[in-house]
JSON list of C-alpha atoms in Angstrom, two decimals:
[
{"chain": "A", "resi": 1, "resn": "UNK", "atom": "CA", "xyz": [-0.15, -0.11, 0.12]},
{"chain": "A", "resi": 2, "resn": "UNK", "atom": "CA", "xyz": [1.21, 3.57, -1.05]},
{"chain": "A", "resi": 3, "resn": "UNK", "atom": "CA", "xyz": [1.51, 6.75, 1.20]},
{"chain": "A", "resi": 4, "resn": "UNK", "atom": "CA", "xyz": [-0.57, 8.20, -1.27]},
{"chain": "A", "resi": 5, "resn": "UNK", "atom": "CA", "xyz": [-3.27, 5.24, -0.44]},
{"chain": "A", "resi": 6, "resn": "UNK", "atom": "CA", "xyz": [-2.60, 5.17, 3.49]},
{"chain": "A", "resi": 7, "resn": "UNK", "atom": "CA", "xyz": [-3.30, 8.78, 3.77]},
{"chain": "A", "resi": 8, "resn": "UNK", "atom": "CA", "xyz": [-6.18, 9.76, 1.59]},
{"chain": "A", "resi": 9, "resn": "UNK", "atom": "CA", "xyz": [-8.42, 9.18, 3.58]},
{"chain": "A", "resi": 10, "resn": "UNK", "atom": "CA", "xyz": [-7.49, 11.29, 6.63]},
{"chain": "A", "resi": 11, "resn": "UNK", "atom": "CA", "xyz": [-5.93, 14.31, 5.17]},
{"chain": "A", "resi": 12, "resn": "UNK", "atom": "CA", "xyz": [-9.79, 14.77, 3.09]},
{"chain": "A", "resi": 13, "resn": "UNK", "atom": "CA", "xyz": [-11.20, 13.76, 6.38]},
{"chain": "A", "resi": 14, "resn": "UNK", "atom": "CA", "xyz": [-9.78, 17.14, 8.28]},
{"chain": "A", "resi": 15, "resn": "UNK", "atom": "CA", "xyz": [-9.49, 19.11, 4.72]},
{"chain": "A", "resi": 16, "resn": "UNK", "atom": "CA", "xyz": [-13.09, 18.90, 5.00]},
{"chain": "A", "resi": 17, "resn": "UNK", "atom": "CA", "xyz": [-13.13, 20.11, 8.74]},
{"chain": "A", "resi": 18, "resn": "UNK", "atom": "CA", "xyz": [-11.08, 22.76, 7.61]},
{"chain": "A", "resi": 19, "resn": "UNK", "atom": "CA", "xyz": [-12.94, 23.69, 5.00]},
{"chain": "A", "resi": 20, "resn": "UNK", "atom": "CA", "xyz": [-16.06, 24.41, 6.54]},
{"chain": "A", "resi": 21, "resn": "UNK", "atom": "CA", "xyz": [-14.95, 26.22, 9.60]},
{"chain": "A", "resi": 22, "resn": "UNK", "atom": "CA", "xyz": [-13.24, 28.37, 6.79]},
{"chain": "A", "resi": 23, "resn": "UNK", "atom": "CA", "xyz": [-16.78, 28.80, 5.06]},
{"chain": "A", "resi": 24, "resn": "UNK", "atom": "CA", "xyz": [-18.67, 29.95, 8.42]},
{"chain": "A", "resi": 25, "resn": "UNK", "atom": "CA", "xyz": [-15.52, 32.30, 8.91]},
{"chain": "A", "resi": 26, "resn": "UNK", "atom": "CA", "xyz": [-17.85, 35.62, 8.35]},
{"chain": "A", "resi": 27, "resn": "UNK", "atom": "CA", "xyz": [-14.27, 38.09, 7.02]},
{"chain": "A", "resi": 28, "resn": "UNK", "atom": "CA", "xyz": [-14.03, 35.99, 4.27]},
{"chain": "A", "resi": 29, "resn": "UNK", "atom": "CA", "xyz": [-15.03, 37.29, 1.10]},
{"chain": "A", "resi": 30, "resn": "UNK", "atom": "CA", "xyz": [-17.19, 34.88, -0.54]},
{"chain": "A", "resi": 31, "resn": "UNK", "atom": "CA", "xyz": [-14.76, 33.94, -4.08]},
{"chain": "A", "resi": 32, "resn": "UNK", "atom": "CA", "xyz": [-11.70, 32.47, -2.06]},
{"chain": "A", "resi": 33, "resn": "UNK", "atom": "CA", "xyz": [-14.74, 30.61, -0.52]},
{"chain": "A", "resi": 34, "resn": "UNK", "atom": "CA", "xyz": [-16.49, 28.91, -3.45]},
{"chain": "A", "resi": 35, "resn": "UNK", "atom": "CA", "xyz": [-12.20, 28.72, -4.86]},
{"chain": "A", "resi": 36, "resn": "UNK", "atom": "CA", "xyz": [-11.72, 26.45, -1.51]},
{"chain": "A", "resi": 37, "resn": "UNK", "atom": "CA", "xyz": [-14.69, 24.89, -2.63]},
{"chain": "A", "resi": 38, "resn": "UNK", "atom": "CA", "xyz": [-13.11, 23.81, -5.98]},
{"chain": "A", "resi": 39, "resn": "UNK", "atom": "CA", "xyz": [-9.81, 23.34, -5.27]},
{"chain": "A", "resi": 40, "resn": "UNK", "atom": "CA", "xyz": [-11.30, 20.66, -2.30]},
{"chain": "A", "resi": 41, "resn": "UNK", "atom": "CA", "xyz": [-13.44, 19.33, -4.90]},
{"chain": "A", "resi": 42, "resn": "UNK", "atom": "CA", "xyz": [-10.76, 19.05, -7.08]},
{"chain": "A", "resi": 43, "resn": "UNK", "atom": "CA", "xyz": [-8.42, 16.85, -5.04]},
{"chain": "A", "resi": 44, "resn": "UNK", "atom": "CA", "xyz": [-11.27, 14.13, -4.00]},
{"chain": "A", "resi": 45, "resn": "UNK", "atom": "CA", "xyz": [-11.91, 13.69, -7.18]},
{"chain": "A", "resi": 46, "resn": "UNK", "atom": "CA", "xyz": [-8.77, 12.61, -8.10]},
{"chain": "A", "resi": 47, "resn": "UNK", "atom": "CA", "xyz": [-7.89, 10.70, -4.22]},
{"chain": "A", "resi": 48, "resn": "UNK", "atom": "CA", "xyz": [-11.81, 9.36, -4.60]},
{"chain": "A", "resi": 49, "resn": "UNK", "atom": "CA", "xyz": [-10.97, 5.75, -4.92]},
{"chain": "A", "resi": 50, "resn": "UNK", "atom": "CA", "xyz": [-7.81, 5.61, -2.74]},
{"chain": "A", "resi": 51, "resn": "UNK", "atom": "CA", "xyz": [-9.66, 7.84, -0.19]},
{"chain": "A", "resi": 52, "resn": "UNK", "atom": "CA", "xyz": [-13.09, 5.05, -0.37]},
{"chain": "A", "resi": 53, "resn": "UNK", "atom": "CA", "xyz": [-10.55, 2.63, 0.14]},
{"chain": "A", "resi": 54, "resn": "UNK", "atom": "CA", "xyz": [-9.56, 4.34, 3.19]},
{"chain": "A", "resi": 55, "resn": "UNK", "atom": "CA", "xyz": [-13.43, 4.45, 4.58]},
{"chain": "A", "resi": 56, "resn": "UNK", "atom": "CA", "xyz": [-13.52, 1.06, 3.68]},
{"chain": "A", "resi": 57, "resn": "UNK", "atom": "CA", "xyz": [-11.14, -0.04, 5.75]},
{"chain": "A", "resi": 58, "resn": "UNK", "atom": "CA", "xyz": [-11.72, 2.40, 8.56]},
{"chain": "A", "resi": 59, "resn": "UNK", "atom": "CA", "xyz": [-15.00, 0.52, 9.26]},
{"chain": "A", "resi": 60, "resn": "UNK", "atom": "CA", "xyz": [-13.56, -2.46, 8.68]},
{"chain": "A", "resi": 61, "resn": "UNK", "atom": "CA", "xyz": [-10.49, -2.06, 11.30]},
{"chain": "A", "resi": 62, "resn": "UNK", "atom": "CA", "xyz": [-10.22, 1.29, 13.25]},
{"chain": "A", "resi": 63, "resn": "UNK", "atom": "CA", "xyz": [-7.71, 0.67, 15.28]},
{"chain": "A", "resi": 64, "resn": "UNK", "atom": "CA", "xyz": [-5.48, -0.79, 12.58]},
{"chain": "A", "resi": 65, "resn": "UNK", "atom": "CA", "xyz": [-5.66, 2.17, 10.43]},
{"chain": "A", "resi": 66, "resn": "UNK", "atom": "CA", "xyz": [-4.55, 4.65, 13.42]},
{"chain": "A", "resi": 67, "resn": "UNK", "atom": "CA", "xyz": [-1.58, 2.36, 13.37]},
{"chain": "A", "resi": 68, "resn": "UNK", "atom": "CA", "xyz": [-1.18, 2.66, 9.27]},
{"chain": "A", "resi": 69, "resn": "UNK", "atom": "CA", "xyz": [-2.09, 6.70, 9.48]},
{"chain": "A", "resi": 70, "resn": "UNK", "atom": "CA", "xyz": [0.40, 7.94, 12.27]},
{"chain": "A", "resi": 71, "resn": "UNK", "atom": "CA", "xyz": [3.00, 5.84, 10.36]},
{"chain": "A", "resi": 72, "resn": "UNK", "atom": "CA", "xyz": [2.15, 6.67, 7.44]},
{"chain": "A", "resi": 73, "resn": "UNK", "atom": "CA", "xyz": [2.07, 10.72, 8.86]},
{"chain": "A", "resi": 74, "resn": "UNK", "atom": "CA", "xyz": [5.46, 9.87, 10.13]},
{"chain": "A", "resi": 75, "resn": "UNK", "atom": "CA", "xyz": [6.84, 8.77, 5.95]},
{"chain": "A", "resi": 76, "resn": "UNK", "atom": "CA", "xyz": [5.38, 11.62, 4.91]},
{"chain": "A", "resi": 77, "resn": "UNK", "atom": "CA", "xyz": [6.24, 14.71, 7.21]},
{"chain": "A", "resi": 78, "resn": "UNK", "atom": "CA", "xyz": [10.04, 12.97, 5.91]},
{"chain": "A", "resi": 79, "resn": "UNK", "atom": "CA", "xyz": [9.52, 13.42, 2.18]},
{"chain": "A", "resi": 80, "resn": "UNK", "atom": "CA", "xyz": [7.65, 16.79, 3.08]},
{"chain": "A", "resi": 81, "resn": "UNK", "atom": "CA", "xyz": [11.04, 18.42, 4.98]},
{"chain": "A", "resi": 82, "resn": "UNK", "atom": "CA", "xyz": [12.87, 17.21, 1.68]},
{"chain": "A", "resi": 83, "resn": "UNK", "atom": "CA", "xyz": [11.64, 19.40, -0.21]},
{"chain": "A", "resi": 84, "resn": "UNK", "atom": "CA", "xyz": [10.84, 21.85, 2.16]},
{"chain": "A", "resi": 85, "resn": "UNK", "atom": "CA", "xyz": [13.59, 23.00, 2.79]},
{"chain": "A", "resi": 86, "resn": "UNK", "atom": "CA", "xyz": [15.00, 24.27, -0.24]},
{"chain": "A", "resi": 87, "resn": "UNK", "atom": "CA", "xyz": [11.92, 26.75, -0.65]},
{"chain": "A", "resi": 88, "resn": "UNK", "atom": "CA", "xyz": [13.01, 27.46, 2.44]},
{"chain": "A", "resi": 89, "resn": "UNK", "atom": "CA", "xyz": [16.78, 28.06, 2.49]},
{"chain": "A", "resi": 90, "resn": "UNK", "atom": "CA", "xyz": [15.49, 29.75, -0.58]},
{"chain": "A", "resi": 91, "resn": "UNK", "atom": "CA", "xyz": [13.22, 32.32, 0.41]},
{"chain": "A", "resi": 92, "resn": "UNK", "atom": "CA", "xyz": [15.67, 32.87, 3.66]},
{"chain": "A", "resi": 93, "resn": "UNK", "atom": "CA", "xyz": [17.64, 34.49, 1.10]},
{"chain": "A", "resi": 94, "resn": "UNK", "atom": "CA", "xyz": [15.38, 36.73, -0.93]},
{"chain": "A", "resi": 95, "resn": "UNK", "atom": "CA", "xyz": [13.36, 37.82, 2.17]},
{"chain": "A", "resi": 96, "resn": "UNK", "atom": "CA", "xyz": [13.17, 41.16, 2.85]},
{"chain": "A", "resi": 97, "resn": "UNK", "atom": "CA", "xyz": [12.46, 40.52, 6.87]},
{"chain": "A", "resi": 98, "resn": "UNK", "atom": "CA", "xyz": [14.96, 40.04, 9.42]},
{"chain": "A", "resi": 99, "resn": "UNK", "atom": "CA", "xyz": [11.75, 38.61, 11.36]},
{"chain": "A", "resi": 100, "resn": "UNK", "atom": "CA", "xyz": [10.62, 36.32, 8.73]},
{"chain": "A", "resi": 101, "resn": "UNK", "atom": "CA", "xyz": [14.21, 34.15, 8.81]},
{"chain": "A", "resi": 102, "resn": "UNK", "atom": "CA", "xyz": [14.79, 35.03, 12.71]},
{"chain": "A", "resi": 103, "resn": "UNK", "atom": "CA", "xyz": [11.63, 32.41, 13.36]},
{"chain": "A", "resi": 104, "resn": "UNK", "atom": "CA", "xyz": [11.61, 30.31, 10.51]},
{"chain": "A", "resi": 105, "resn": "UNK", "atom": "CA", "xyz": [14.89, 29.13, 11.00]},
{"chain": "A", "resi": 106, "resn": "UNK", "atom": "CA", "xyz": [14.97, 28.53, 14.47]},
{"chain": "A", "resi": 107, "resn": "UNK", "atom": "CA", "xyz": [11.70, 26.08, 13.84]},
{"chain": "A", "resi": 108, "resn": "UNK", "atom": "CA", "xyz": [12.71, 24.66, 11.20]},
{"chain": "A", "resi": 109, "resn": "UNK", "atom": "CA", "xyz": [15.97, 23.98, 12.47]},
{"chain": "A", "resi": 110, "resn": "UNK", "atom": "CA", "xyz": [14.25, 22.59, 16.09]},
{"chain": "A", "resi": 111, "resn": "UNK", "atom": "CA", "xyz": [11.57, 21.09, 14.13]},
{"chain": "A", "resi": 112, "resn": "UNK", "atom": "CA", "xyz": [13.95, 19.21, 11.43]},
{"chain": "A", "resi": 113, "resn": "UNK", "atom": "CA", "xyz": [16.25, 17.80, 14.47]},
{"chain": "A", "resi": 114, "resn": "UNK", "atom": "CA", "xyz": [12.95, 16.73, 16.44]},
{"chain": "A", "resi": 115, "resn": "UNK", "atom": "CA", "xyz": [12.50, 14.65, 13.91]},
{"chain": "A", "resi": 116, "resn": "UNK", "atom": "CA", "xyz": [15.50, 12.92, 13.16]},
{"chain": "A", "resi": 117, "resn": "UNK", "atom": "CA", "xyz": [15.92, 12.26, 17.18]},
{"chain": "A", "resi": 118, "resn": "UNK", "atom": "CA", "xyz": [11.67, 10.84, 16.58]},
{"chain": "A", "resi": 119, "resn": "UNK", "atom": "CA", "xyz": [12.84, 9.14, 13.99]},
{"chain": "A", "resi": 120, "resn": "UNK", "atom": "CA", "xyz": [16.10, 7.68, 15.01]},
{"chain": "A", "resi": 121, "resn": "UNK", "atom": "CA", "xyz": [14.31, 6.79, 18.37]},
{"chain": "A", "resi": 122, "resn": "UNK", "atom": "CA", "xyz": [11.69, 4.84, 15.86]},
{"chain": "A", "resi": 123, "resn": "UNK", "atom": "CA", "xyz": [13.81, 3.13, 13.87]},
{"chain": "A", "resi": 124, "resn": "UNK", "atom": "CA", "xyz": [15.74, 1.90, 16.57]},
{"chain": "A", "resi": 125, "resn": "UNK", "atom": "CA", "xyz": [12.92, 0.53, 18.65]},
{"chain": "A", "resi": 126, "resn": "UNK", "atom": "CA", "xyz": [10.12, 0.05, 16.19]},
{"chain": "A", "resi": 127, "resn": "UNK", "atom": "CA", "xyz": [9.69, -3.73, 17.63]},
{"chain": "A", "resi": 128, "resn": "UNK", "atom": "CA", "xyz": [9.61, -2.86, 21.15]},
{"chain": "A", "resi": 129, "resn": "UNK", "atom": "CA", "xyz": [6.61, 0.18, 20.54]},
{"chain": "A", "resi": 130, "resn": "UNK", "atom": "CA", "xyz": [4.39, -1.70, 17.92]},
{"chain": "A", "resi": 131, "resn": "UNK", "atom": "CA", "xyz": [4.96, -4.44, 20.93]},
{"chain": "A", "resi": 132, "resn": "UNK", "atom": "CA", "xyz": [3.51, -1.63, 23.52]},
{"chain": "A", "resi": 133, "resn": "UNK", "atom": "CA", "xyz": [0.80, -0.78, 20.67]},
{"chain": "A", "resi": 134, "resn": "UNK", "atom": "CA", "xyz": [-0.47, -4.20, 20.54]},
{"chain": "A", "resi": 135, "resn": "UNK", "atom": "CA", "xyz": [-0.66, -4.29, 23.80]},
{"chain": "A", "resi": 136, "resn": "UNK", "atom": "CA", "xyz": [-2.74, -1.33, 25.02]},
{"chain": "A", "resi": 137, "resn": "UNK", "atom": "CA", "xyz": [-5.01, -1.65, 21.58]},
{"chain": "A", "resi": 138, "resn": "UNK", "atom": "CA", "xyz": [-5.12, -5.71, 22.70]},
{"chain": "A", "resi": 139, "resn": "UNK", "atom": "CA", "xyz": [-5.53, -4.47, 26.47]},
{"chain": "A", "resi": 140, "resn": "UNK", "atom": "CA", "xyz": [-8.93, -1.69, 25.88]},
{"chain": "A", "resi": 141, "resn": "UNK", "atom": "CA", "xyz": [-10.80, -3.97, 23.03]},
{"chain": "A", "resi": 142, "resn": "UNK", "atom": "CA", "xyz": [-11.70, -6.65, 26.20]}
]
């Protein structure tokens, strides 16, 4: 199963909740709300088969699906950071404001290091963590 197949359902669901919240904001102009809705509909149509498979997996076994989401989110952050770093470095270079650079650099640097530490711990202790999660879910299942 690919990363997209795992994450289509939770991402589109969270996006739908965010879209609903945005539609109820009074200070946004209606043409922006309509544009947000069109973008959401485009991606929903584009990834509808993956979304529907995620719904079916959720109905079948929600606990296993949540564990898949957690793992897939970690992998997607890894890929996201790969694309984000070059763009941020270019943005920092062309930034007219020093305040943006002074806040963006530490957030991205510390966030990346924190992710690397968690990723390292996950890879080193994945068997122990998975057995602990299995115990938690089997105890709560009884």
